[in-house]
Amino acid sequence: MSKREVDIAVISDVHLGTYGCHAKELLKYLKSIKPKMLVLNGDIIDVWQFSKRYWPETHMKVVRKLMKFVVEGVPVYYLTGNHDELLRKFADMHLGAFHLQNKLILELDGKKAWFFHGDVFDVTMQHSKWLAKLGAVGYDTLILINSFVNWCLTSIGSEKMSFSKKIKAKFKDAVKFINKFEYTAAELAVEKGYQYVICGHIHQPEMRTITTEDGEVTYLNSGDWVENLTALEYYDKGWKIFKYDQKDFEKDEAEEGVLSDSEDLHSKLDINTLLQKIKLEIA
């Protein structure tokens, strides 16, 4: 299967380790692209809700696929979010093509782009972290129930539905929060002289120009891999929002080469083997 070449691919809010994570679909997407750079914009592994009792093989396959990009020399920037904030103590760590950071600034065809997760704008995160964590558990439970309902709907030939999207649409405060989040990000980006500001966190894929009192900026959000199944892609000197569609991925061919899906599970999980391959790549 031929792979699409993109200059930059951005994913966020994958929440590996939770029931709502669509790891299988994400894996298919990652296998379908050939990025020159990959930006993981926070909440990739959900440390808040991580449990040894729930870590499916598909979730591990996503981790291995990300590591395969590193082994192949593709720059992978892991920008920390609130659900993986434990990694912030290791920020500014660089291992070959892998970079762990809190933010990233790039120049793209003469325009400056500012990447960061975005939880810094969340008042709940700043003042009531326990409430945010409680909400995260409730959200994951809602997604789990929603998955069962959608299975029932699909089995009788009906269309799927999203509980959380319906709830967000009915609560004006949720809409206000999203609008305020986007405008705040835009204000800061204009103030700092950036032309692009790229966030995650709010699970709301978006690409639009926002005008402030001091100028304008292109605001982008990569969405998530829990409900929207979206990513951002930069190629041909422009940004696009990628939306996963099952019918575009009917053929999920096994990859050949390093850490391929044809290897047995134990060899792919062998961390020593993986580290040796990384060392050989960066030597």
CSV table of C-alpha atoms in Angstrom, one decimal:
chain,number,residue,atom,x,y,z
A,1,MET,CA,0.0,0.0,0.0
A,2,SER,CA,1.5,3.3,-1.1
A,3,LYS,CA,1.9,5.9,1.7
A,4,ARG,CA,1.0,9.5,1.6
A,5,GLU,CA,3.9,11.9,2.0
A,6,VAL,CA,3.4,14.8,4.4
A,7,ASP,CA,5.8,17.3,5.7
A,8,ILE,CA,4.3,17.3,9.2
A,9,ALA,CA,1.6,15.2,10.9
A,10,VAL,CA,0.2,16.3,14.2
A,11,ILE,CA,-1.9,14.1,16.5
A,12,SER,CA,-3.0,14.7,20.1
A,13,ASP,CA,-5.3,13.4,22.8
A,14,VAL,CA,-4.9,9.8,21.9
A,15,HIS,CA,-5.4,8.7,25.5
A,16,LEU,CA,-3.7,5.3,25.3
A,17,GLY,CA,-4.7,3.2,28.2
A,18,THR,CA,-8.3,4.2,28.3
A,19,TYR,CA,-11.4,2.4,26.9
A,20,GLY,CA,-12.3,5.3,24.6
A,21,CYS,CA,-9.0,5.3,22.7
A,22,HIS,CA,-9.3,4.2,19.0
A,23,ALA,CA,-5.8,2.7,18.8
A,24,LYS,CA,-6.7,0.4,16.0
A,25,GLU,CA,-7.8,3.2,13.8
A,26,LEU,CA,-4.9,5.4,14.7
A,27,LEU,CA,-2.5,2.6,13.9
A,28,LYS,CA,-4.0,2.3,10.4
A,29,TYR,CA,-3.6,6.1,9.9
A,30,LEU,CA,0.0,6.1,11.1
A,31,LYS,CA,0.8,3.2,8.7
A,32,SER,CA,-0.8,5.1,5.8
A,33,ILE,CA,1.5,8.2,6.0
A,34,LYS,CA,5.2,8.9,5.4
A,35,PRO,CA,5.8,12.1,7.5
A,36,LYS,CA,9.0,14.1,7.5
A,37,MET,CA,8.2,15.1,11.0
A,38,LEU,CA,5.7,13.9,13.6
A,39,VAL,CA,4.3,16.1,16.4
A,40,LEU,CA,2.6,14.3,19.3
A,41,ASN,CA,0.8,17.3,20.9
A,42,GLY,CA,-0.1,16.0,24.4
A,43,ASP,CA,-2.3,13.4,26.1
A,44,ILE,CA,-0.9,10.5,24.1
A,45,ILE,CA,-0.6,8.2,27.1
A,46,ASP,CA,-3.3,8.8,29.7
A,47,VAL,CA,-1.3,8.6,32.9
A,48,TRP,CA,-4.2,9.8,35.0
A,49,GLN,CA,-6.3,6.7,34.2
A,50,PHE,CA,-3.5,4.3,33.4
A,51,SER,CA,-4.2,0.8,34.7
A,52,LYS,CA,-2.1,-2.4,34.3
A,53,ARG,CA,-5.5,-4.2,33.9
A,54,TYR,CA,-6.2,-2.4,30.6
A,55,TRP,CA,-3.4,-2.2,28.1
A,56,PRO,CA,-4.5,-3.9,24.8
A,57,GLU,CA,-2.0,-5.1,22.2
A,58,THR,CA,-3.3,-2.5,19.8
A,59,HIS,CA,-2.3,0.3,22.3
A,60,MET,CA,1.2,-1.2,22.5
A,61,LYS,CA,1.3,-1.4,18.7
A,62,VAL,CA,0.7,2.3,18.5
A,63,VAL,CA,3.7,2.9,20.8
A,64,ARG,CA,5.9,0.6,18.7
A,65,LYS,CA,4.8,2.3,15.5
A,66,LEU,CA,5.8,5.7,17.0
A,67,MET,CA,9.1,4.2,18.1
A,68,LYS,CA,9.6,2.9,14.6
A,69,PHE,CA,9.4,6.4,13.2
A,70,VAL,CA,12.2,7.3,15.6
A,71,VAL,CA,14.3,4.4,14.6
A,72,GLU,CA,13.9,5.4,10.9
A,73,GLY,CA,15.2,8.9,11.7
A,74,VAL,CA,11.9,10.7,11.5
A,75,PRO,CA,11.9,13.6,14.0
A,76,VAL,CA,9.2,12.8,16.6
A,77,TYR,CA,8.4,15.6,19.0
A,78,TYR,CA,6.4,14.6,22.1
A,79,LEU,CA,4.8,17.7,23.6
A,80,THR,CA,3.5,17.1,27.1
A,81,GLY,CA,-0.2,17.5,28.0
A,82,ASN,CA,-2.1,17.4,31.3
A,83,HIS,CA,-2.9,13.6,31.1
A,84,ASP,CA,0.7,12.8,30.6
A,85,GLU,CA,2.1,15.7,32.8
A,86,LEU,CA,4.3,13.2,34.6
A,87,LEU,CA,6.6,13.5,31.6
A,88,ARG,CA,7.1,17.2,32.2
A,89,LYS,CA,9.9,16.6,34.7
A,90,PHE,CA,11.8,15.1,31.8
A,91,ALA,CA,11.2,17.9,29.3
A,92,ASP,CA,14.0,19.0,26.9
A,93,MET,CA,15.2,15.4,26.7
A,94,HIS,CA,16.5,14.4,23.3
A,95,LEU,CA,17.4,10.9,22.2
A,96,GLY,CA,18.3,10.7,18.5
A,97,ALA,CA,15.2,11.7,16.5
A,98,PHE,CA,13.0,11.7,19.7
A,99,HIS,CA,12.4,15.0,21.5
A,100,LEU,CA,10.4,15.4,24.7
A,101,GLN,CA,9.3,19.0,25.1
A,102,ASN,CA,6.6,21.2,26.5
A,103,LYS,CA,6.3,23.3,23.4
A,104,LEU,CA,7.7,23.6,19.9
A,105,ILE,CA,8.4,26.5,17.6
A,106,LEU,CA,9.0,25.9,13.8
A,107,GLU,CA,9.3,28.0,10.8
A,108,LEU,CA,7.2,26.8,7.9
A,109,ASP,CA,7.8,28.4,4.6
A,110,GLY,CA,8.5,31.7,6.1
A,111,LYS,CA,5.8,31.6,8.8
A,112,LYS,CA,6.3,30.8,12.5
A,113,ALA,CA,4.3,28.0,14.1
A,114,TRP,CA,3.8,27.6,17.8
A,115,PHE,CA,2.8,24.1,19.0
A,116,PHE,CA,1.7,23.3,22.6
A,117,HIS,CA,-1.0,21.2,24.2
A,118,GLY,CA,-3.2,24.0,25.6
A,119,ASP,CA,-4.1,22.9,29.1
A,120,VAL,CA,-2.5,26.0,30.4
A,121,PHE,CA,-5.7,27.9,29.4
A,122,ASP,CA,-7.9,25.5,31.4
A,123,VAL,CA,-9.0,27.1,34.6
A,124,THR,CA,-10.1,23.7,36.0
A,125,MET,CA,-6.6,22.4,35.4
A,126,GLN,CA,-5.0,25.3,37.2
A,127,HIS,CA,-7.1,25.5,40.3
A,128,SER,CA,-9.0,22.2,40.7
A,129,LYS,CA,-7.0,19.4,39.3
A,130,TRP,CA,-8.8,16.8,41.3
A,131,LEU,CA,-12.1,17.9,39.6
A,132,ALA,CA,-10.5,17.7,36.2
A,133,LYS,CA,-9.3,14.1,36.9
A,134,LEU,CA,-12.8,13.2,38.2
A,135,GLY,CA,-14.3,14.6,35.0
A,136,ALA,CA,-11.8,12.6,32.9
A,137,VAL,CA,-13.0,9.4,34.6
A,138,GLY,CA,-16.6,10.4,33.9
A,139,TYR,CA,-15.8,11.2,30.3
A,140,ASP,CA,-14.1,7.8,29.8
A,141,THR,CA,-17.2,6.1,31.3
A,142,LEU,CA,-19.5,8.0,29.0
A,143,ILE,CA,-17.4,7.0,26.0
A,144,LEU,CA,-17.5,3.3,27.1
A,145,ILE,CA,-21.3,3.4,27.4
A,146,ASN,CA,-21.5,5.3,24.1
A,147,SER,CA,-19.5,2.5,22.4
A,148,PHE,CA,-21.9,-0.1,23.6
A,149,VAL,CA,-24.9,1.9,22.4
A,150,ASN,CA,-23.3,2.5,19.0
A,151,TRP,CA,-22.6,-1.2,18.7
A,152,CYS,CA,-26.4,-1.8,19.3
A,153,LEU,CA,-27.3,0.9,16.8
A,154,THR,CA,-25.0,-0.5,14.1
A,155,SER,CA,-26.3,-4.0,14.6
A,156,ILE,CA,-29.8,-2.8,13.7
A,157,GLY,CA,-28.6,-0.7,10.8
A,158,SER,CA,-28.9,2.7,12.5
A,159,GLU,CA,-26.4,5.5,12.5
A,160,LYS,CA,-23.9,6.0,15.3
A,161,MET,CA,-24.3,8.9,17.8
A,162,SER,CA,-22.0,10.8,20.1
A,163,PHE,CA,-23.2,11.4,23.6
A,164,SER,CA,-20.5,13.9,24.5
A,165,LYS,CA,-21.1,16.0,21.3
A,166,LYS,CA,-24.8,16.2,22.1
A,167,ILE,CA,-24.0,17.2,25.7
A,168,LYS,CA,-21.5,19.9,24.6
A,169,ALA,CA,-24.0,21.2,22.0
A,170,LYS,CA,-26.7,21.7,24.7
A,171,PHE,CA,-24.5,23.4,27.3
A,172,LYS,CA,-23.7,27.0,26.3
A,173,ASP,CA,-20.9,27.1,28.8
A,174,ALA,CA,-19.0,24.3,26.9
A,175,VAL,CA,-19.3,26.4,23.7
A,176,LYS,CA,-18.2,29.5,25.5
A,177,PHE,CA,-15.2,27.6,26.9
A,178,ILE,CA,-14.1,26.4,23.5
A,179,ASN,CA,-14.5,29.9,22.0
A,180,LYS,CA,-12.5,31.5,24.8
A,181,PHE,CA,-9.8,28.8,24.6
A,182,GLU,CA,-9.4,29.4,20.8
A,183,TYR,CA,-9.4,33.2,21.2
A,184,THR,CA,-6.9,33.2,24.1
A,185,ALA,CA,-4.5,31.0,22.1
A,186,ALA,CA,-4.9,33.4,19.1
A,187,GLU,CA,-4.2,36.5,21.3
A,188,LEU,CA,-1.0,35.1,22.7
A,189,ALA,CA,0.2,33.9,19.3
A,190,VAL,CA,-0.4,37.3,17.7
A,191,GLU,CA,1.4,38.9,20.7
A,192,LYS,CA,4.4,36.7,20.2
A,193,GLY,CA,4.5,37.2,16.5
A,194,TYR,CA,3.4,33.7,15.3
A,195,GLN,CA,1.4,33.1,12.2
A,196,TYR,CA,0.2,29.6,13.3
A,197,VAL,CA,-0.9,28.4,16.8
A,198,ILE,CA,-1.4,24.6,17.0
A,199,CYS,CA,-3.1,23.1,20.1
A,200,GLY,CA,-4.9,20.0,21.3
A,201,HIS,CA,-6.6,19.5,24.7
A,202,ILE,CA,-10.2,20.4,24.0
A,203,HIS,CA,-10.9,17.5,21.5
A,204,GLN,CA,-12.3,19.9,18.9
A,205,PRO,CA,-10.6,19.7,15.5
A,206,GLU,CA,-10.5,23.2,14.0
A,207,MET,CA,-8.7,25.3,11.4
A,208,ARG,CA,-9.6,29.0,11.1
A,209,THR,CA,-8.3,32.5,11.0
A,210,ILE,CA,-8.9,34.5,14.2
A,211,THR,CA,-8.6,38.2,14.2
A,212,THR,CA,-7.7,40.0,17.4
A,213,GLU,CA,-7.2,43.7,18.2
A,214,ASP,CA,-3.5,43.3,17.4
A,215,GLY,CA,-3.6,41.2,14.3
A,216,GLU,CA,-4.6,37.8,13.0
A,217,VAL,CA,-3.4,34.2,13.2
A,218,THR,CA,-4.3,30.8,11.9
A,219,TYR,CA,-5.6,28.7,14.8
A,220,LEU,CA,-5.4,24.9,14.5
A,221,ASN,CA,-6.5,22.1,16.7
A,222,SER,CA,-5.7,18.4,15.9
A,223,GLY,CA,-8.8,17.1,17.7
A,224,ASP,CA,-8.5,13.6,19.2
A,225,TRP,CA,-8.5,9.9,18.7
A,226,VAL,CA,-11.4,9.2,21.1
A,227,GLU,CA,-14.3,10.7,19.2
A,228,ASN,CA,-13.3,12.7,16.2
A,229,LEU,CA,-10.4,10.6,15.0
A,230,THR,CA,-8.6,13.5,13.4
A,231,ALA,CA,-5.1,14.8,12.7
A,232,LEU,CA,-3.4,17.9,11.2
A,233,GLU,CA,-1.2,17.6,8.2
A,234,TYR,CA,1.1,20.1,6.6
A,235,TYR,CA,2.1,19.7,3.0
A,236,ASP,CA,2.2,21.8,-0.2
A,237,LYS,CA,2.8,24.9,2.0
A,238,GLY,CA,-0.6,24.5,3.7
A,239,TRP,CA,-2.5,22.9,6.6
A,240,LYS,CA,-5.2,20.3,6.2
A,241,ILE,CA,-7.4,18.5,8.8
A,242,PHE,CA,-7.4,14.7,8.3
A,243,LYS,CA,-10.6,12.9,9.3
A,244,TYR,CA,-10.4,9.1,9.6
A,245,ASP,CA,-13.0,7.2,7.5
A,246,GLN,CA,-13.1,3.4,7.8
A,247,LYS,CA,-13.9,2.8,4.2
A,248,ASP,CA,-10.6,4.4,3.2
A,249,PHE,CA,-8.7,1.8,5.2
A,250,GLU,CA,-10.2,-1.5,4.2
A,251,LYS,CA,-6.8,-3.0,3.4
A,252,ASP,CA,-4.6,-3.0,6.5
A,253,GLU,CA,-1.5,-4.6,5.2
A,254,ALA,CA,1.3,-5.8,7.6
A,255,GLU,CA,4.4,-3.8,7.3
A,256,GLU,CA,7.8,-5.3,6.5
A,257,GLY,CA,11.1,-4.4,8.1
A,258,VAL,CA,12.0,-3.1,11.6
A,259,LEU,CA,9.4,-3.8,14.2
A,260,SER,CA,6.9,-5.0,11.7
A,261,ASP,CA,3.6,-6.5,12.6
A,262,SER,CA,4.7,-9.8,11.2
A,263,GLU,CA,7.1,-10.3,14.2
A,264,ASP,CA,6.0,-12.2,17.2
A,265,LEU,CA,4.7,-10.1,20.2
A,266,HIS,CA,7.6,-10.9,22.5
A,267,SER,CA,10.3,-9.7,20.1
A,268,LYS,CA,8.4,-6.4,19.6
A,269,LEU,CA,8.0,-5.9,23.3
A,270,ASP,CA,11.7,-6.5,24.0
A,271,ILE,CA,12.8,-3.1,25.2
A,272,ASN,CA,16.5,-4.0,25.0
A,273,THR,CA,16.2,-4.9,21.3
A,274,LEU,CA,14.3,-1.7,20.7
A,275,LEU,CA,17.0,0.4,22.4
A,276,GLN,CA,19.8,-1.4,20.5
A,277,LYS,CA,18.0,-0.5,17.2
A,278,ILE,CA,17.7,3.1,18.3
A,279,LYS,CA,21.4,3.3,19.3
A,280,LEU,CA,22.4,1.8,15.9
A,281,GLU,CA,20.3,4.4,14.1
A,282,ILE,CA,21.7,7.4,15.9
A,283,ALA,CA,25.3,6.1,16.1
